[in-house]
JSON list of C-alpha atoms in Angstrom, two decimals:
[
{"chain": "W", "resi": 135, "resn": "MET", "atom": "CA", "xyz": [29.31, -23.66, -109.88]},
{"chain": "W", "resi": 136, "resn": "PHE", "atom": "CA", "xyz": [30.03, -25.57, -106.68]},
{"chain": "W", "resi": 137, "resn": "ASP", "atom": "CA", "xyz": [28.23, -28.84, -105.97]},
{"chain": "W", "resi": 138, "resn": "PRO", "atom": "CA", "xyz": [26.01, -28.55, -102.85]},
{"chain": "W", "resi": 139, "resn": "ALA", "atom": "CA", "xyz": [26.87, -32.13, -101.79]},
{"chain": "W", "resi": 140, "resn": "GLN", "atom": "CA", "xyz": [30.56, -31.31, -101.89]},
{"chain": "W", "resi": 141, "resn": "LEU", "atom": "CA", "xyz": [29.96, -28.08, -99.95]},
{"chain": "W", "resi": 142, "resn": "ARG", "atom": "CA", "xyz": [28.00, -29.96, -97.26]},
{"chain": "W", "resi": 143, "resn": "THR", "atom": "CA", "xyz": [30.81, -32.48, -96.99]},
{"chain": "W", "resi": 144, "resn": "PHE", "atom": "CA", "xyz": [33.37, -29.67, -96.77]},
{"chain": "W", "resi": 145, "resn": "LEU", "atom": "CA", "xyz": [31.40, -27.98, -93.97]},
{"chain": "W", "resi": 146, "resn": "THR", "atom": "CA", "xyz": [31.12, -31.23, -92.05]},
{"chain": "W", "resi": 147, "resn": "VAL", "atom": "CA", "xyz": [34.87, -31.85, -92.28]},
{"chain": "W", "resi": 148, "resn": "ALA", "atom": "CA", "xyz": [35.49, -28.24, -91.22]},
{"chain": "W", "resi": 149, "resn": "GLN", "atom": "CA", "xyz": [33.18, -28.68, -88.20]},
{"chain": "W", "resi": 150, "resn": "THR", "atom": "CA", "xyz": [34.66, -31.99, -87.07]},
{"chain": "W", "resi": 151, "resn": "LEU", "atom": "CA", "xyz": [38.24, -31.47, -88.31]},
{"chain": "W", "resi": 152, "resn": "SER", "atom": "CA", "xyz": [38.14, -35.17, -89.16]},
{"chain": "W", "resi": 153, "resn": "PHE", "atom": "CA", "xyz": [37.40, -36.97, -92.41]},
{"chain": "W", "resi": 154, "resn": "THR", "atom": "CA", "xyz": [36.41, -40.08, -90.43]},
{"chain": "W", "resi": 155, "resn": "GLN", "atom": "CA", "xyz": [34.00, -38.25, -88.13]},
{"chain": "W", "resi": 156, "resn": "ALA", "atom": "CA", "xyz": [32.57, -36.35, -91.09]},
{"chain": "W", "resi": 157, "resn": "ALA", "atom": "CA", "xyz": [31.92, -39.64, -92.87]},
{"chain": "W", "resi": 158, "resn": "GLN", "atom": "CA", "xyz": [30.15, -41.04, -89.80]},
{"chain": "W", "resi": 159, "resn": "ARG", "atom": "CA", "xyz": [28.03, -37.91, -89.45]},
{"chain": "W", "resi": 160, "resn": "LEU", "atom": "CA", "xyz": [27.12, -37.93, -93.14]},
{"chain": "W", "resi": 161, "resn": "GLY", "atom": "CA", "xyz": [26.52, -41.68, -93.26]},
{"chain": "W", "resi": 162, "resn": "VAL", "atom": "CA", "xyz": [29.05, -42.29, -96.03]},
{"chain": "W", "resi": 163, "resn": "ARG", "atom": "CA", "xyz": [32.49, -43.89, -96.30]},
{"chain": "W", "resi": 164, "resn": "GLN", "atom": "CA", "xyz": [35.63, -41.95, -95.46]},
{"chain": "W", "resi": 165, "resn": "SER", "atom": "CA", "xyz": [36.85, -42.43, -99.02]},
{"chain": "W", "resi": 166, "resn": "THR", "atom": "CA", "xyz": [33.71, -40.68, -100.30]},
{"chain": "W", "resi": 167, "resn": "VAL", "atom": "CA", "xyz": [34.41, -37.70, -98.04]},
{"chain": "W", "resi": 168, "resn": "SER", "atom": "CA", "xyz": [38.01, -37.54, -99.27]},
{"chain": "W", "resi": 169, "resn": "GLN", "atom": "CA", "xyz": [36.91, -37.74, -102.89]},
{"chain": "W", "resi": 170, "resn": "GLN", "atom": "CA", "xyz": [34.32, -34.97, -102.50]},
{"chain": "W", "resi": 171, "resn": "VAL", "atom": "CA", "xyz": [36.82, -32.68, -100.77]},
{"chain": "W", "resi": 172, "resn": "ARG", "atom": "CA", "xyz": [39.42, -33.36, -103.50]},
{"chain": "W", "resi": 173, "resn": "LYS", "atom": "CA", "xyz": [36.87, -32.52, -106.21]},
{"chain": "W", "resi": 174, "resn": "LEU", "atom": "CA", "xyz": [35.90, -29.30, -104.43]},
{"chain": "W", "resi": 175, "resn": "GLU", "atom": "CA", "xyz": [39.57, -28.36, -104.05]},
{"chain": "W", "resi": 176, "resn": "GLY", "atom": "CA", "xyz": [40.08, -29.10, -107.74]},
{"chain": "W", "resi": 177, "resn": "GLN", "atom": "CA", "xyz": [37.15, -26.96, -108.73]},
{"chain": "W", "resi": 178, "resn": "ALA", "atom": "CA", "xyz": [38.29, -24.12, -106.45]},
{"chain": "W", "resi": 179, "resn": "GLY", "atom": "CA", "xyz": [41.86, -24.51, -107.64]},
{"chain": "W", "resi": 180, "resn": "ARG", "atom": "CA", "xyz": [43.02, -24.20, -104.05]},
{"chain": "W", "resi": 181, "resn": "GLN", "atom": "CA", "xyz": [43.89, -26.45, -101.14]},
{"chain": "W", "resi": 182, "resn": "LEU", "atom": "CA", "xyz": [41.20, -26.09, -98.47]},
{"chain": "W", "resi": 183, "resn": "PHE", "atom": "CA", "xyz": [42.68, -28.33, -95.77]},
{"chain": "W", "resi": 184, "resn": "VAL", "atom": "CA", "xyz": [46.15, -29.16, -94.53]},
{"chain": "W", "resi": 185, "resn": "ARG", "atom": "CA", "xyz": [45.95, -32.79, -93.51]},
{"chain": "W", "resi": 186, "resn": "ASP", "atom": "CA", "xyz": [48.14, -35.60, -92.37]},
{"chain": "W", "resi": 187, "resn": "THR", "atom": "CA", "xyz": [47.41, -38.91, -90.66]},
{"chain": "W", "resi": 188, "resn": "HIS", "atom": "CA", "xyz": [46.76, -37.22, -87.30]},
{"chain": "W", "resi": 189, "resn": "SER", "atom": "CA", "xyz": [45.19, -33.82, -87.96]},
{"chain": "W", "resi": 190, "resn": "VAL", "atom": "CA", "xyz": [43.08, -31.73, -90.29]},
{"chain": "W", "resi": 191, "resn": "GLN", "atom": "CA", "xyz": [43.25, -27.94, -90.36]},
{"chain": "W", "resi": 192, "resn": "LEU", "atom": "CA", "xyz": [41.64, -25.36, -92.62]},
{"chain": "W", "resi": 193, "resn": "THR", "atom": "CA", "xyz": [43.92, -23.33, -94.87]},
{"chain": "W", "resi": 194, "resn": "GLU", "atom": "CA", "xyz": [43.34, -19.60, -95.37]},
{"chain": "W", "resi": 195, "resn": "ASP", "atom": "CA", "xyz": [41.42, -20.49, -98.54]},
{"chain": "W", "resi": 196, "resn": "GLY", "atom": "CA", "xyz": [39.47, -23.09, -96.54]},
{"chain": "W", "resi": 197, "resn": "GLU", "atom": "CA", "xyz": [38.46, -20.39, -94.05]},
{"chain": "W", "resi": 198, "resn": "ALA", "atom": "CA", "xyz": [37.23, -18.25, -96.95]},
{"chain": "W", "resi": 199, "resn": "MET", "atom": "CA", "xyz": [35.34, -21.22, -98.41]},
{"chain": "W", "resi": 200, "resn": "LEU", "atom": "CA", "xyz": [33.48, -21.65, -95.10]},
{"chain": "W", "resi": 201, "resn": "GLY", "atom": "CA", "xyz": [31.61, -18.40, -95.60]},
{"chain": "W", "resi": 202, "resn": "PHE", "atom": "CA", "xyz": [30.99, -19.03, -99.27]},
{"chain": "W", "resi": 203, "resn": "ALA", "atom": "CA", "xyz": [29.76, -22.58, -98.64]},
{"chain": "W", "resi": 204, "resn": "ARG", "atom": "CA", "xyz": [27.32, -21.45, -95.96]},
{"chain": "W", "resi": 205, "resn": "THR", "atom": "CA", "xyz": [26.00, -18.67, -98.17]},
{"chain": "W", "resi": 206, "resn": "ILE", "atom": "CA", "xyz": [25.66, -20.91, -101.23]},
{"chain": "W", "resi": 207, "resn": "LEU", "atom": "CA", "xyz": [23.88, -23.67, -99.30]},
{"chain": "W", "resi": 208, "resn": "ALA", "atom": "CA", "xyz": [21.54, -21.22, -97.56]},
{"chain": "W", "resi": 209, "resn": "ALA", "atom": "CA", "xyz": [20.64, -19.61, -100.90]},
{"chain": "W", "resi": 210, "resn": "ASN", "atom": "CA", "xyz": [20.12, -23.05, -102.42]},
{"chain": "W", "resi": 211, "resn": "GLU", "atom": "CA", "xyz": [17.76, -24.02, -99.57]},
{"chain": "W", "resi": 212, "resn": "ARG", "atom": "CA", "xyz": [15.82, -20.74, -99.84]},
{"chain": "W", "resi": 213, "resn": "ALA", "atom": "CA", "xyz": [15.40, -21.22, -103.59]},
{"chain": "W", "resi": 214, "resn": "ALA", "atom": "CA", "xyz": [14.29, -24.83, -103.15]},
{"chain": "W", "resi": 215, "resn": "THR", "atom": "CA", "xyz": [11.77, -23.81, -100.48]},
{"chain": "W", "resi": 216, "resn": "TRP", "atom": "CA", "xyz": [10.47, -20.92, -102.56]},
{"chain": "W", "resi": 217, "resn": "PHE", "atom": "CA", "xyz": [9.93, -22.99, -105.67]},
{"chain": "W", "resi": 218, "resn": "ALA", "atom": "CA", "xyz": [8.54, -25.96, -103.78]},
{"chain": "W", "resi": 219, "resn": "GLY", "atom": "CA", "xyz": [5.66, -23.67, -102.89]},
{"chain": "W", "resi": 220, "resn": "THR", "atom": "CA", "xyz": [5.31, -25.09, -99.42]},
{"chain": "W", "resi": 221, "resn": "ARG", "atom": "CA", "xyz": [6.35, -22.90, -96.57]},
{"chain": "W", "resi": 222, "resn": "LEU", "atom": "CA", "xyz": [5.94, -24.33, -93.15]},
{"chain": "W", "resi": 223, "resn": "HIS", "atom": "CA", "xyz": [4.37, -22.11, -90.55]},
{"chain": "W", "resi": 224, "resn": "GLY", "atom": "CA", "xyz": [2.98, -22.57, -87.08]},
{"chain": "W", "resi": 225, "resn": "ARG", "atom": "CA", "xyz": [4.45, -23.90, -83.88]},
{"chain": "W", "resi": 226, "resn": "LEU", "atom": "CA", "xyz": [6.70, -26.87, -83.23]},
{"chain": "W", "resi": 227, "resn": "ARG", "atom": "CA", "xyz": [6.93, -28.10, -79.65]},
{"chain": "W", "resi": 228, "resn": "PHE", "atom": "CA", "xyz": [9.24, -30.88, -78.63]},
{"chain": "W", "resi": 229, "resn": "GLY", "atom": "CA", "xyz": [11.29, -32.12, -75.75]},
{"chain": "W", "resi": 230, "resn": "ALA", "atom": "CA", "xyz": [14.84, -33.37, -75.62]},
{"chain": "W", "resi": 231, "resn": "SER", "atom": "CA", "xyz": [17.17, -34.70, -73.00]},
{"chain": "W", "resi": 232, "resn": "GLU", "atom": "CA", "xyz": [20.13, -32.62, -71.91]},
{"chain": "W", "resi": 233, "resn": "ASP", "atom": "CA", "xyz": [22.54, -35.09, -73.52]},
{"chain": "W", "resi": 234, "resn": "PHE", "atom": "CA", "xyz": [21.07, -34.43, -76.95]},
{"chain": "W", "resi": 235, "resn": "VAL", "atom": "CA", "xyz": [20.89, -30.68, -76.41]},
{"chain": "W", "resi": 236, "resn": "LEU", "atom": "CA", "xyz": [24.61, -30.57, -75.69]},
{"chain": "W", "resi": 237, "resn": "THR", "atom": "CA", "xyz": [25.56, -32.37, -78.91]},
{"chain": "W", "resi": 238, "resn": "ARG", "atom": "CA", "xyz": [24.09, -31.63, -82.36]},
{"chain": "W", "resi": 239, "resn": "LEU", "atom": "CA", "xyz": [20.76, -30.04, -81.44]},
{"chain": "W", "resi": 240, "resn": "PRO", "atom": "CA", "xyz": [21.93, -26.40, -81.64]},
{"chain": "W", "resi": 241, "resn": "GLU", "atom": "CA", "xyz": [23.26, -27.02, -85.14]},
{"chain": "W", "resi": 242, "resn": "ILE", "atom": "CA", "xyz": [20.03, -28.76, -86.17]},
{"chain": "W", "resi": 243, "resn": "LEU", "atom": "CA", "xyz": [17.82, -26.02, -84.72]},
{"chain": "W", "resi": 244, "resn": "ASP", "atom": "CA", "xyz": [19.89, -23.31, -86.41]},
{"chain": "W", "resi": 245, "resn": "ALA", "atom": "CA", "xyz": [19.47, -25.00, -89.79]},
{"chain": "W", "resi": 246, "resn": "PHE", "atom": "CA", "xyz": [15.74, -25.53, -89.17]},
{"chain": "W", "resi": 247, "resn": "ARG", "atom": "CA", "xyz": [15.19, -21.86, -88.26]},
{"chain": "W", "resi": 248, "resn": "ARG", "atom": "CA", "xyz": [17.00, -20.73, -91.43]},
{"chain": "W", "resi": 249, "resn": "ASP", "atom": "CA", "xyz": [14.95, -23.13, -93.55]},
{"chain": "W", "resi": 250, "resn": "HIS", "atom": "CA", "xyz": [11.61, -22.42, -91.85]},
{"chain": "W", "resi": 251, "resn": "PRO", "atom": "CA", "xyz": [11.57, -18.86, -90.52]},
{"chain": "W", "resi": 252, "resn": "ASP", "atom": "CA", "xyz": [7.76, -18.90, -90.10]},
{"chain": "W", "resi": 253, "resn": "VAL", "atom": "CA", "xyz": [7.84, -21.76, -87.59]},
{"chain": "W", "resi": 254, "resn": "GLU", "atom": "CA", "xyz": [7.96, -20.95, -83.89]},
{"chain": "W", "resi": 255, "resn": "VAL", "atom": "CA", "xyz": [10.08, -23.54, -82.09]},
{"chain": "W", "resi": 256, "resn": "GLU", "atom": "CA", "xyz": [9.43, -24.34, -78.43]},
{"chain": "W", "resi": 257, "resn": "LEU", "atom": "CA", "xyz": [12.00, -26.62, -76.83]},
{"chain": "W", "resi": 258, "resn": "THR", "atom": "CA", "xyz": [11.69, -28.27, -73.43]},
{"chain": "W", "resi": 259, "resn": "VAL", "atom": "CA", "xyz": [14.85, -29.74, -71.92]},
{"chain": "W", "resi": 260, "resn": "GLU", "atom": "CA", "xyz": [14.24, -32.34, -69.22]},
{"chain": "W", "resi": 261, "resn": "LEU", "atom": "CA", "xyz": [15.25, -35.80, -68.14]},
{"chain": "W", "resi": 262, "resn": "SER", "atom": "CA", "xyz": [13.98, -38.51, -70.49]},
{"chain": "W", "resi": 263, "resn": "GLU", "atom": "CA", "xyz": [11.71, -39.93, -67.80]},
{"chain": "W", "resi": 264, "resn": "THR", "atom": "CA", "xyz": [10.06, -36.52, -67.25]},
{"chain": "W", "resi": 265, "resn": "LEU", "atom": "CA", "xyz": [9.62, -35.97, -71.00]},
{"chain": "W", "resi": 266, "resn": "HIS", "atom": "CA", "xyz": [7.97, -39.35, -71.42]}
]
């Protein structure tokens, strides 16, 4: 069974193609990211990344792990939500500046929609001054 924390770390490295950027995004040290990826590779029995001091690339097995990791984490979240007994529903309205929308917001909204399918999300994109 694959550890969800290791899978999240793997996905973050795969998205950023950088152990350093993944560590910053996850709020952990780079050595922690490296250790979690090594453990996942050990458990899978395959190398998931080809890396050197200047680049990180997914291997063929790493590409395969992407799909599995997403599926495993989504199933884990659905199970946690189901057994928590609290399903969010209703409408969420919020505003964001264009700068934020062009960075991580699409990824965040995608994860939110998967986790809370009964919530209608209404997003307004404006200048910060207008939103205030």
